[in-house]
Short mmCIF file of C-alpha atoms in Angstrom, two decimals:
data_model
loop_
_atom_site.label_atom_id
_atom_site.label_comp_id
_atom_site.label_asym_id
_atom_site.label_seq_id
_atom_site.Cartn_x
_atom_site.Cartn_y
_atom_site.Cartn_z
CA UNK A 1 76.65 -152.17 70.56
CA UNK A 2 77.24 -156.00 69.98
CA UNK A 3 80.77 -157.30 72.07
CA UNK A 4 83.51 -157.77 69.69
CA UNK A 5 85.48 -161.00 69.65
CA UNK A 6 88.43 -162.85 68.54
CA UNK A 7 87.78 -166.20 67.23
CA UNK A 8 90.45 -168.98 66.71
CA UNK A 9 90.98 -172.45 66.06
CA UNK A 10 93.88 -174.06 67.42
CA UNK A 11 95.39 -177.65 66.03
CA UNK A 12 96.45 -179.13 69.05
CA UNK A 13 98.17 -182.07 69.57
CA UNK A 14 99.22 -183.44 73.09
CA UNK A 15 102.90 -185.21 72.06
CA UNK A 16 104.92 -186.25 69.08
CA UNK A 17 103.03 -189.10 67.26
CA UNK A 18 99.69 -188.45 68.73
CA UNK A 19 96.48 -187.43 66.96
CA UNK A 20 95.46 -183.81 66.14
CA UNK A 21 92.59 -182.04 66.70
CA UNK A 22 90.78 -178.68 66.58
CA UNK A 23 89.95 -176.60 69.40
CA UNK A 24 88.06 -173.07 69.07
CA UNK A 25 88.66 -170.32 71.28
CA UNK A 26 86.94 -166.96 71.48
CA UNK A 27 88.84 -163.83 73.26
CA UNK A 28 87.71 -160.34 73.97
CA UNK A 29 88.84 -158.20 71.20
CA UNK A 30 91.73 -156.11 71.92
CA UNK A 31 92.92 -153.57 69.65
CA UNK A 32 96.19 -154.29 68.02
CA UNK A 33 96.23 -157.87 68.88
CA UNK A 34 98.48 -160.20 67.44
CA UNK A 35 98.57 -163.70 67.66
CA UNK A 36 100.72 -164.21 70.47
CA UNK A 37 99.07 -162.16 72.60
CA UNK A 38 95.72 -163.85 72.06
CA UNK A 39 97.84 -167.01 72.90
CA UNK A 40 98.74 -165.53 75.78
CA UNK A 41 95.47 -165.07 76.75
CA UNK A 42 94.31 -168.26 75.98
CA UNK A 43 97.30 -169.24 78.73
CA UNK A 44 95.68 -167.08 81.59
CA UNK A 45 92.32 -167.87 80.73
CA UNK A 46 92.48 -171.46 78.90
CA UNK A 47 88.33 -171.77 78.12
CA UNK A 48 87.61 -172.93 74.49
CA UNK A 49 84.63 -171.34 72.79
CA UNK A 50 82.14 -173.63 74.37
CA UNK A 51 83.06 -173.08 77.80
CA UNK A 52 85.18 -176.32 78.63
CA UNK A 53 88.36 -175.93 80.53
CA UNK A 54 91.59 -177.05 78.58
CA UNK A 55 95.63 -177.00 78.71
CA UNK A 56 97.04 -174.25 77.63
CA UNK A 57 98.35 -173.98 73.94
CA UNK A 58 101.93 -174.49 73.78
CA UNK A 59 103.92 -172.47 71.23
CA UNK A 60 107.39 -171.15 70.95
CA UNK A 61 108.48 -167.52 70.39
CA UNK A 62 111.46 -165.48 71.84
CA UNK A 63 112.52 -162.10 70.05
CA UNK A 64 108.83 -160.72 69.05
CA UNK A 65 110.34 -158.56 66.22
CA UNK A 66 110.38 -160.89 63.54
CA UNK A 67 113.97 -161.61 63.99
CA UNK A 68 114.47 -165.18 65.65
CA UNK A 69 112.00 -167.11 63.64
CA UNK A 70 110.98 -168.96 66.75
CA UNK A 71 106.82 -168.17 66.63
CA UNK A 72 106.19 -169.58 62.94
CA UNK A 73 103.64 -171.42 62.37
CA UNK A 74 100.69 -171.43 59.96
CA UNK A 75 98.17 -169.07 60.10
CA UNK A 76 95.24 -169.22 57.80
CA UNK A 77 96.68 -171.47 55.71
CA UNK A 78 100.33 -169.67 55.33
CA UNK A 79 103.16 -170.04 57.28
CA UNK A 80 104.47 -167.04 58.86
CA UNK A 81 105.37 -165.16 62.25
CA UNK A 82 102.97 -165.12 64.63
CA UNK A 83 104.59 -161.99 66.54
CA UNK A 84 104.22 -159.94 63.47
CA UNK A 85 100.94 -161.32 62.63
CA UNK A 86 98.29 -158.55 63.67
CA UNK A 87 94.65 -159.95 64.12
CA UNK A 88 92.96 -156.99 62.22
CA UNK A 89 94.66 -158.08 58.90
CA UNK A 90 93.35 -161.75 58.60
CA UNK A 91 89.84 -162.93 58.25
CA UNK A 92 88.59 -164.79 61.36
CA UNK A 93 88.29 -167.04 62.35
CA UNK A 94 91.85 -167.59 62.39
CA UNK A 95 93.10 -170.74 61.89
CA UNK A 96 96.98 -171.90 63.54
CA UNK A 97 98.49 -175.26 62.63
CA UNK A 98 102.06 -176.14 63.58
CA UNK A 99 104.13 -176.25 60.45
CA UNK A 100 103.70 -179.92 58.74
CA UNK A 101 107.17 -179.81 57.54
CA UNK A 102 108.42 -180.33 60.69
CA UNK A 103 107.78 -183.25 63.49
CA UNK A 104 105.42 -181.82 65.98
CA UNK A 105 106.38 -181.74 69.60
CA UNK A 106 103.17 -179.88 71.28
CA UNK A 107 100.25 -178.10 69.93
CA UNK A 108 101.78 -175.19 67.51
CA UNK A 109 105.67 -176.14 69.09
CA UNK A 110 107.76 -177.94 66.14
CA UNK A 111 111.05 -179.65 66.24
CA UNK A 112 113.39 -177.73 63.66
CA UNK A 113 116.82 -178.89 64.07
CA UNK A 114 116.35 -180.61 60.72
CA UNK A 115 116.97 -177.28 59.31
CA UNK A 116 120.15 -177.23 61.25
CA UNK A 117 120.95 -180.59 60.16
CA UNK A 118 120.60 -179.12 56.70
CA UNK A 119 122.92 -176.47 57.15
CA UNK A 120 125.68 -179.10 58.47
CA UNK A 121 125.49 -180.62 55.58
CA UNK A 122 126.23 -178.06 53.47
CA UNK A 123 128.89 -176.76 55.79
CA UNK A 124 127.27 -173.21 55.90
CA UNK A 125 130.33 -171.70 58.27
CA UNK A 126 133.94 -170.58 57.12
CA UNK A 127 136.62 -173.10 58.81
CA UNK A 128 139.32 -171.06 60.01
CA UNK A 129 140.62 -172.77 63.62
CA UNK A 130 143.80 -173.97 63.01
CA UNK A 131 147.22 -174.53 65.12
CA UNK A 132 148.41 -171.02 64.42
CA UNK A 133 147.41 -167.70 63.31
CA UNK A 134 146.30 -167.25 59.49
CA UNK A 135 146.09 -163.46 59.63
CA UNK A 136 143.26 -161.28 58.46
CA UNK A 137 141.27 -162.53 55.54
CA UNK A 138 141.16 -161.22 52.10
CA UNK A 139 139.21 -157.73 52.11
CA UNK A 140 135.16 -158.04 50.54
CA UNK A 141 133.71 -155.49 48.02
CA UNK A 142 131.52 -153.18 49.22
CA UNK A 143 128.98 -154.11 46.48
CA UNK A 144 129.20 -157.82 48.13
CA UNK A 145 128.98 -157.06 51.32
CA UNK A 146 125.53 -155.20 50.55
CA UNK A 147 123.62 -157.98 48.84
CA UNK A 148 125.40 -161.00 50.88
CA UNK A 149 124.03 -159.23 53.87
CA UNK A 150 120.86 -159.48 52.88
CA UNK A 151 121.64 -163.54 52.95
CA UNK A 152 122.93 -163.13 55.73
CA UNK A 153 119.71 -162.44 57.32
CA UNK A 154 118.08 -165.66 57.37
CA UNK A 155 116.65 -166.47 60.68
CA UNK A 156 116.39 -170.28 59.51
CA UNK A 157 112.13 -169.84 60.19
CA UNK A 158 111.24 -172.65 58.15
CA UNK A 159 109.16 -171.16 56.20
CA UNK A 160 110.32 -171.21 52.63
CA UNK A 161 110.53 -175.32 53.90
CA UNK A 162 106.58 -175.26 54.78
CA UNK A 163 105.61 -173.71 51.68
CA UNK A 164 107.59 -175.85 49.45
CA UNK A 165 105.75 -178.50 47.46
CA UNK A 166 108.83 -180.01 47.09
CA UNK A 167 110.02 -180.41 50.81
CA UNK A 168 108.95 -183.80 52.25
CA UNK A 169 109.87 -187.25 53.21
CA UNK A 170 109.68 -188.22 49.36
CA UNK A 171 112.14 -185.86 48.21
CA UNK A 172 114.44 -185.28 51.39
CA UNK A 173 114.94 -181.87 49.78
CA UNK A 174 117.18 -179.63 52.19
CA UNK A 175 115.06 -176.60 51.38
CA UNK A 176 115.58 -173.13 50.11
CA UNK A 177 117.48 -171.62 53.55
CA UNK A 178 120.43 -174.01 53.30
CA UNK A 179 120.70 -173.88 49.94
CA UNK A 180 120.80 -169.60 50.23
CA UNK A 181 123.27 -169.92 52.96
CA UNK A 182 125.53 -172.34 50.87
CA UNK A 183 125.60 -169.77 48.28
CA UNK A 184 126.27 -167.09 51.01
CA UNK A 185 129.27 -168.87 52.04
CA UNK A 186 131.12 -169.60 48.42
CA UNK A 187 130.99 -166.00 47.78
CA UNK A 188 132.61 -165.20 50.93
CA UNK A 189 136.37 -164.55 49.94
CA UNK A 190 137.45 -167.05 52.78
CA UNK A 191 134.26 -169.80 52.54
CA UNK A 192 135.19 -169.62 48.97
CA UNK A 193 138.17 -172.02 49.26
CA UNK A 194 135.54 -174.98 50.29
CA UNK A 195 133.26 -173.92 47.23
CA UNK A 196 133.76 -177.55 45.84
CA UNK A 197 132.78 -179.56 49.32
CA UNK A 198 129.18 -177.47 49.50
CA UNK A 199 128.33 -178.10 46.04
CA UNK A 200 129.27 -181.54 46.31
CA UNK A 201 126.78 -182.15 48.94
CA UNK A 202 124.64 -179.62 46.68
CA UNK A 203 124.68 -182.44 43.73
CA UNK A 204 123.31 -185.77 45.92
CA UNK A 205 119.78 -186.40 46.75
CA UNK A 206 118.01 -184.05 48.73
CA UNK A 207 120.14 -181.33 47.17
CA UNK A 208 119.41 -178.57 44.32
CA UNK A 209 117.67 -181.11 42.16
CA UNK A 210 114.89 -181.42 44.26
CA UNK A 211 114.05 -178.09 43.54
CA UNK A 212 111.01 -178.21 41.37
CA UNK A 213 111.11 -174.43 40.72
CA UNK A 214 107.36 -173.85 42.22
CA UNK A 215 109.36 -170.34 43.25
CA UNK A 216 106.71 -170.25 46.62
CA UNK A 217 109.84 -169.79 48.97
CA UNK A 218 110.87 -166.20 47.61
CA UNK A 219 107.14 -165.01 48.20
CA UNK A 220 106.83 -166.33 51.46
CA UNK A 221 110.23 -165.40 53.26
CA UNK A 222 109.42 -163.14 55.55
CA UNK A 223 113.02 -161.32 54.95
CA UNK A 224 112.73 -160.97 51.32
CA UNK A 225 115.84 -163.08 50.73
CA UNK A 226 116.40 -163.39 46.92
CA UNK A 227 115.95 -167.66 47.82
CA UNK A 228 114.98 -168.45 43.85
CA UNK A 229 118.30 -166.37 43.01
CA UNK A 230 120.50 -167.96 45.23
CA UNK A 231 119.20 -171.62 44.05
CA UNK A 232 119.55 -170.85 40.44
CA UNK A 233 123.10 -169.23 41.32
CA UNK A 234 123.97 -172.64 42.68
CA UNK A 235 122.82 -174.06 39.99
CA UNK A 236 125.31 -172.65 37.52
CA UNK A 237 128.27 -173.06 39.88
CA UNK A 238 126.83 -176.61 40.01
CA UNK A 239 126.89 -177.08 36.48
CA UNK A 240 130.44 -175.45 35.69
CA UNK A 241 131.82 -177.76 39.11
CA UNK A 242 130.22 -181.04 37.43
CA UNK A 243 131.14 -180.23 33.88
CA UNK A 244 134.95 -179.15 35.12
CA UNK A 245 134.78 -182.52 37.35
CA UNK A 246 133.51 -185.05 34.80
CA UNK A 247 136.61 -183.73 32.25
CA UNK A 248 139.50 -183.85 34.38
CA UNK A 249 138.42 -186.82 36.32
CA UNK B 1 117.72 -200.30 40.90
CA UNK B 2 116.91 -197.78 43.91
CA UNK B 3 121.14 -197.71 44.46
CA UNK B 4 121.38 -197.14 41.21
CA UNK B 5 118.99 -194.11 40.78
CA UNK B 6 120.43 -192.25 44.26
CA UNK B 7 123.92 -193.00 42.96
CA UNK B 8 123.34 -191.55 39.65
CA UNK B 9 120.92 -188.79 41.21
CA UNK B 10 122.72 -185.75 39.79
CA UNK B 11 123.22 -187.12 36.36
CA UNK B 12 119.98 -188.41 35.82
CA UNK B 13 117.94 -185.43 37.01
CA UNK B 14 120.43 -183.44 34.35
CA UNK B 15 119.80 -185.88 31.80
CA UNK B 16 116.08 -185.58 32.49
CA UNK B 17 115.85 -181.98 31.99
CA UNK B 18 118.11 -182.04 28.90
CA UNK B 19 116.45 -185.14 27.40
CA UNK B 20 112.97 -183.03 27.68
CA UNK B 21 114.43 -180.09 25.49
CA UNK B 22 117.14 -182.18 23.37
CA UNK B 23 115.60 -184.01 21.32
CA UNK B 24 111.79 -184.74 22.92
CA UNK B 25 111.16 -180.88 22.42
CA UNK B 26 112.92 -179.95 19.47
CA UNK B 27 111.50 -183.31 18.11
CA UNK B 28 107.65 -181.82 19.15
CA UNK B 29 108.42 -178.42 16.91
CA UNK B 30 109.67 -180.73 14.14
CA UNK B 31 106.82 -182.67 14.28
CA UNK B 32 104.05 -179.85 14.55
CA UNK B 33 105.52 -177.62 11.55
CA UNK B 34 105.77 -181.06 9.59
CA UNK B 35 101.53 -181.57 10.09
CA UNK B 36 101.09 -177.68 9.19
CA UNK B 37 102.51 -178.67 5.40
CA UNK B 38 98.55 -180.17 5.36
CA UNK B 39 97.38 -175.92 5.58
CA UNK B 40 98.91 -175.81 2.54
CA UNK B 41 97.67 -179.00 0.71
CA UNK B 42 97.05 -182.55 0.64
CA UNK B 43 99.80 -182.97 -1.25
CA UNK B 44 102.35 -181.25 0.23
CA UNK B 45 101.62 -183.14 3.45
CA UNK B 46 101.89 -186.83 1.74
CA UNK B 47 105.27 -185.39 0.64
CA UNK B 48 106.85 -184.61 3.63
CA UNK B 49 105.51 -187.64 5.13
CA UNK B 50 106.79 -189.96 2.20
CA UNK B 51 110.31 -187.66 2.87
CA UNK B 52 110.72 -188.73 6.26
CA UNK B 53 109.84 -192.38 5.87
CA UNK B 54 112.62 -192.54 2.99
CA UNK B 55 115.23 -191.49 5.35
CA UNK B 56 117.65 -194.23 5.81
CA UNK B 57 117.41 -196.30 8.55
CA UNK B 58 114.57 -193.80 10.14
CA UNK B 59 113.67 -196.39 12.69
CA UNK B 60 117.26 -195.87 14.37
CA UNK B 61 116.63 -192.32 14.30
CA UNK B 62 112.96 -192.92 15.96
CA UNK B 63 114.37 -194.92 18.74
CA UNK B 64 117.42 -193.73 19.54
CA UNK B 65 116.30 -189.80 19.44
CA UNK B 66 112.31 -189.89 20.44
CA UNK B 67 111.39 -193.01 22.01
CA UNK B 68 114.03 -193.83 24.68
CA UNK B 69 114.38 -190.05 25.63
CA UNK B 70 110.60 -189.75 25.54
CA UNK B 71 109.70 -192.34 27.61
CA UNK B 72 112.69 -192.10 29.65
CA UNK B 73 111.63 -188.17 30.33
CA UNK B 74 108.17 -189.55 31.16
CA UNK B 75 108.87 -192.50 33.30
CA UNK B 76 111.46 -190.75 35.67
CA UNK B 77 109.00 -187.84 35.66
CA UNK B 78 106.34 -189.31 37.25
CA UNK B 79 108.90 -189.89 40.49
CA UNK B 80 109.20 -186.13 40.12
CA UNK B 81 105.25 -185.68 39.96
CA UNK B 82 104.30 -187.95 42.71
CA UNK B 83 107.01 -186.76 45.33
CA UNK B 84 105.51 -183.66 45.15
CA UNK B 85 102.69 -182.12 47.63
CA UNK B 86 101.04 -180.21 45.90
CA UNK B 87 99.48 -176.66 48.01
CA UNK B 88 98.08 -174.40 45.36
CA UNK B 89 95.12 -174.12 47.63
CA UNK B 90 97.21 -172.19 50.45
CA UNK B 91 100.23 -170.65 48.09
CA UNK B 92 98.09 -170.11 44.91
CA UNK B 93 101.12 -168.02 43.40
CA UNK B 94 101.56 -167.95 39.71
CA UNK B 95 104.61 -170.01 39.60
CA UNK B 96 103.29 -172.67 42.14
CA UNK B 97 100.66 -173.04 39.61
CA UNK B 98 102.75 -173.24 36.67
CA UNK B 99 104.62 -176.24 38.99
CA UNK B 100 101.30 -178.25 39.38
CA UNK B 101 100.17 -177.70 35.36
CA UNK B 102 104.10 -178.62 34.27
CA UNK B 103 103.25 -182.03 36.47
CA UNK B 104 99.77 -182.25 34.97
CA UNK B 105 99.93 -181.16 31.54
CA UNK B 106 103.57 -184.24 32.01
CA UNK B 107 101.14 -186.87 32.59
CA UNK B 108 98.40 -185.83 30.31
CA UNK B 109 101.09 -185.61 27.45
CA UNK B 110 102.21 -189.07 28.53
CA UNK B 111 98.99 -190.53 28.05
CA UNK B 112 98.42 -188.64 24.77
CA UNK B 113 101.61 -189.44 23.29
CA UNK B 114 101.06 -192.98 23.73
CA UNK B 115 97.56 -193.53 22.43
CA UNK B 116 99.35 -191.19 19.95
CA UNK B 117 101.93 -193.39 19.10
CA UNK B 118 99.46 -196.74 19.02
CA UNK B 119 97.29 -194.64 16.81
CA UNK B 120 99.38 -193.71 14.19
CA UNK B 121 102.82 -195.35 14.23
CA UNK B 122 102.05 -198.76 15.63
CA UNK B 123 99.57 -199.02 13.04
CA UNK B 124 101.86 -198.22 10.41
CA UNK B 125 104.12 -201.02 11.78
CA UNK B 126 101.49 -203.70 11.86
CA UNK B 127 100.42 -202.66 8.28
CA UNK B 128 96.96 -201.28 8.88
CA UNK B 129 97.86 -198.54 6.73
CA UNK B 130 98.28 -200.74 3.55
CA UNK B 131 101.76 -202.66 2.45
CA UNK B 132 104.74 -200.96 0.56
CA UNK B 133 104.55 -201.68 -3.03
CA UNK B 134 106.52 -199.05 -4.07
CA UNK B 135 108.67 -196.16 -3.20
CA UNK B 136 106.63 -193.40 -4.98
CA UNK B 137 103.41 -194.51 -3.16
CA UNK B 138 101.74 -193.53 0.28
CA UNK B 139 100.66 -196.98 1.07
CA UNK B 140 101.75 -197.75 4.35
CA UNK B 141 101.88 -194.67 5.48
CA UNK B 142 99.43 -192.05 7.86
CA UNK B 143 98.87 -190.31 4.32
CA UNK B 144 96.23 -187.09 4.31
CA UNK B 145 93.60 -189.43 4.17
CA UNK B 146 94.06 -191.60 6.58
CA UNK B 147 94.31 -188.87 9.07
CA UNK B 148 91.08 -187.27 7.76
CA UNK B 149 89.26 -190.23 8.04
CA UNK B 150 90.52 -190.69 11.78
CA UNK B 151 89.58 -186.89 12.68
CA UNK B 152 86.27 -187.19 11.49
CA UNK B 153 85.53 -188.55 15.00
CA UNK B 154 84.85 -185.41 16.84
CA UNK B 155 86.20 -187.55 20.34
CA UNK B 156 89.43 -188.30 18.50
CA UNK B 157 89.74 -184.14 17.82
CA UNK B 158 88.84 -183.35 20.88
CA UNK B 159 91.64 -185.85 22.61
CA UNK B 160 94.28 -184.33 19.90
CA UNK B 161 93.48 -180.94 20.75
CA UNK B 162 93.88 -181.75 24.91
CA UNK B 163 97.35 -183.41 23.91
CA UNK B 164 98.66 -180.57 21.81
CA UNK B 165 98.26 -177.98 24.30
CA UNK B 166 98.96 -179.61 26.79
CA UNK B 167 102.21 -180.60 25.30
CA UNK B 168 103.05 -177.43 24.40
CA UNK B 169 102.54 -176.27 27.69
CA UNK B 170 104.95 -179.05 28.75
CA UNK B 171 107.41 -177.67 26.94
CA UNK B 172 107.38 -174.00 26.87
CA UNK B 173 106.90 -173.66 30.37
CA UNK B 174 109.67 -176.65 30.54
CA UNK B 175 112.13 -174.19 28.64
CA UNK B 176 111.37 -171.82 31.75
CA UNK B 177 112.87 -174.42 34.00
CA UNK B 178 115.41 -175.57 31.97
CA UNK B 179 116.89 -171.94 31.57
CA UNK B 180 116.84 -171.87 35.80
CA UNK B 181 117.86 -175.69 36.45
CA UNK B 182 121.12 -175.29 34.54
CA UNK B 183 121.67 -171.70 36.04
CA UNK B 184 121.26 -169.72 33.02
CA UNK B 185 118.77 -167.42 34.08
CA UNK B 186 119.30 -166.64 37.55
CA UNK B 187 117.99 -163.32 38.45
CA UNK B 188 114.44 -162.06 38.94
CA UNK B 189 114.73 -160.08 36.30
CA UNK B 190 115.59 -162.61 33.57
CA UNK B 191 113.45 -165.02 34.87
CA UNK B 192 110.39 -162.28 34.18
CA UNK B 193 111.79 -162.08 30.39
CA UNK B 194 111.82 -165.99 30.09
CA UNK B 195 108.23 -166.27 31.43
CA UNK B 196 106.92 -163.54 29.02
CA UNK B 197 109.07 -164.95 25.99
CA UNK B 198 108.02 -168.75 26.96
CA UNK B 199 104.09 -168.20 27.50
CA UNK B 200 104.41 -166.24 24.21
CA UNK B 201 105.86 -169.44 22.87
CA UNK B 202 103.30 -171.45 24.70
CA UNK B 203 100.61 -169.26 22.56
CA UNK B 204 102.52 -170.01 19.43
CA UNK B 205 103.19 -173.48 19.63
CA UNK B 206 99.43 -174.11 20.79
CA UNK B 207 98.45 -172.29 17.60
CA UNK B 208 100.78 -174.02 14.89
CA UNK B 209 99.20 -177.62 16.86
CA UNK B 210 95.73 -176.48 16.92
CA UNK B 211 95.29 -175.17 13.30
CA UNK B 212 97.38 -178.73 11.91
CA UNK B 213 94.70 -180.57 13.62
CA UNK B 214 92.00 -178.37 12.09
CA UNK B 215 93.81 -178.69 8.81
CA UNK B 216 92.60 -182.43 8.63
CA UNK B 217 88.65 -181.53 9.19
#
């Protein structure tokens, strides 16, 4: 019986700004292998398919249970977490690329700080710090808690941005995830007090209007967060907000 | 200019969205409906052409409610279409294809409508259909016979068929996204229903346009 292999094609890059190139690897088949275990195998034995010694492939990972988002990369053309990507579910050779929506640090590692800047821009938090105790906040109904909990599961992995055709330098779009977070904090009984500020930000270039309704975000979200519902809900909030502003000024 | 666009980003985007439906989309439906008169009889078609052209200050209506919104929508739309990095080969979902087709049909419709305006409206302006001699005559207007003569050419008919279907798609899918952009259809179920309705509308509007084209053959 012929020996089975796992064939990988990895898009590599030594450093930011350096040219990218592809390298192929052929690993002995292991049952239930995932992409991370393959990358660990390459780390142990960094030999390419044609027998050349190479630098081990760099990647990021942390939780290994699809909760942290750190190991997100483009596998066979689609963005997803590599920890939950089982080799048996992919056609070989499996191609691994860094997400193109973020600057590459090295190989499959990208700098996702753009996303955190976007979260800061939409003020995805609840300001409660002050000089004195403000007491407990208003209560939330269990119904609200339920749908809002879903939004809070976002791990800022970047899949929704990578799949979005309008997330690029041309549009400066902040992406679906930060919009969904703005919805979460606008719905929170205390966060609601700053809803107008978040809506003002979402009306600027790079905000809600960059969405072209391709709706890839909701399809690729590993947490199945209703991102398009969040976008449309904020579309409504912004419509009302803008009309109110225009006629109150 | 760049600065003006940035400062009025929200207003321009919403005007772009609105102008596609009111008045441009509305005019498209009215236009196709009027054309369909040709199916009933050339005389009825000529009668409705004459009625429209005898509206007081019809050119003011044309400039304000058709020409300006149409070309604002089209030119701003080119910027929007140029901004996207299309990725249907990696993410071949239905809505992603619709996103691509919306921009493609927008560009096709822009070229088609510009050609169409030159073909009939501009020719009318320079008097290629004869000169006005009296209120009751069809002279100076694109009468049934003039359209029929132009449509004797198969290439012209092919252009009109492509143009009409592209415009119908752009309008109907545009209504679907309009409903999201303005926050009317929010959840997946309401969007699914509006998707079914706007797809059915695409078939109906296309059929109306195609039937009208063949009425002149």
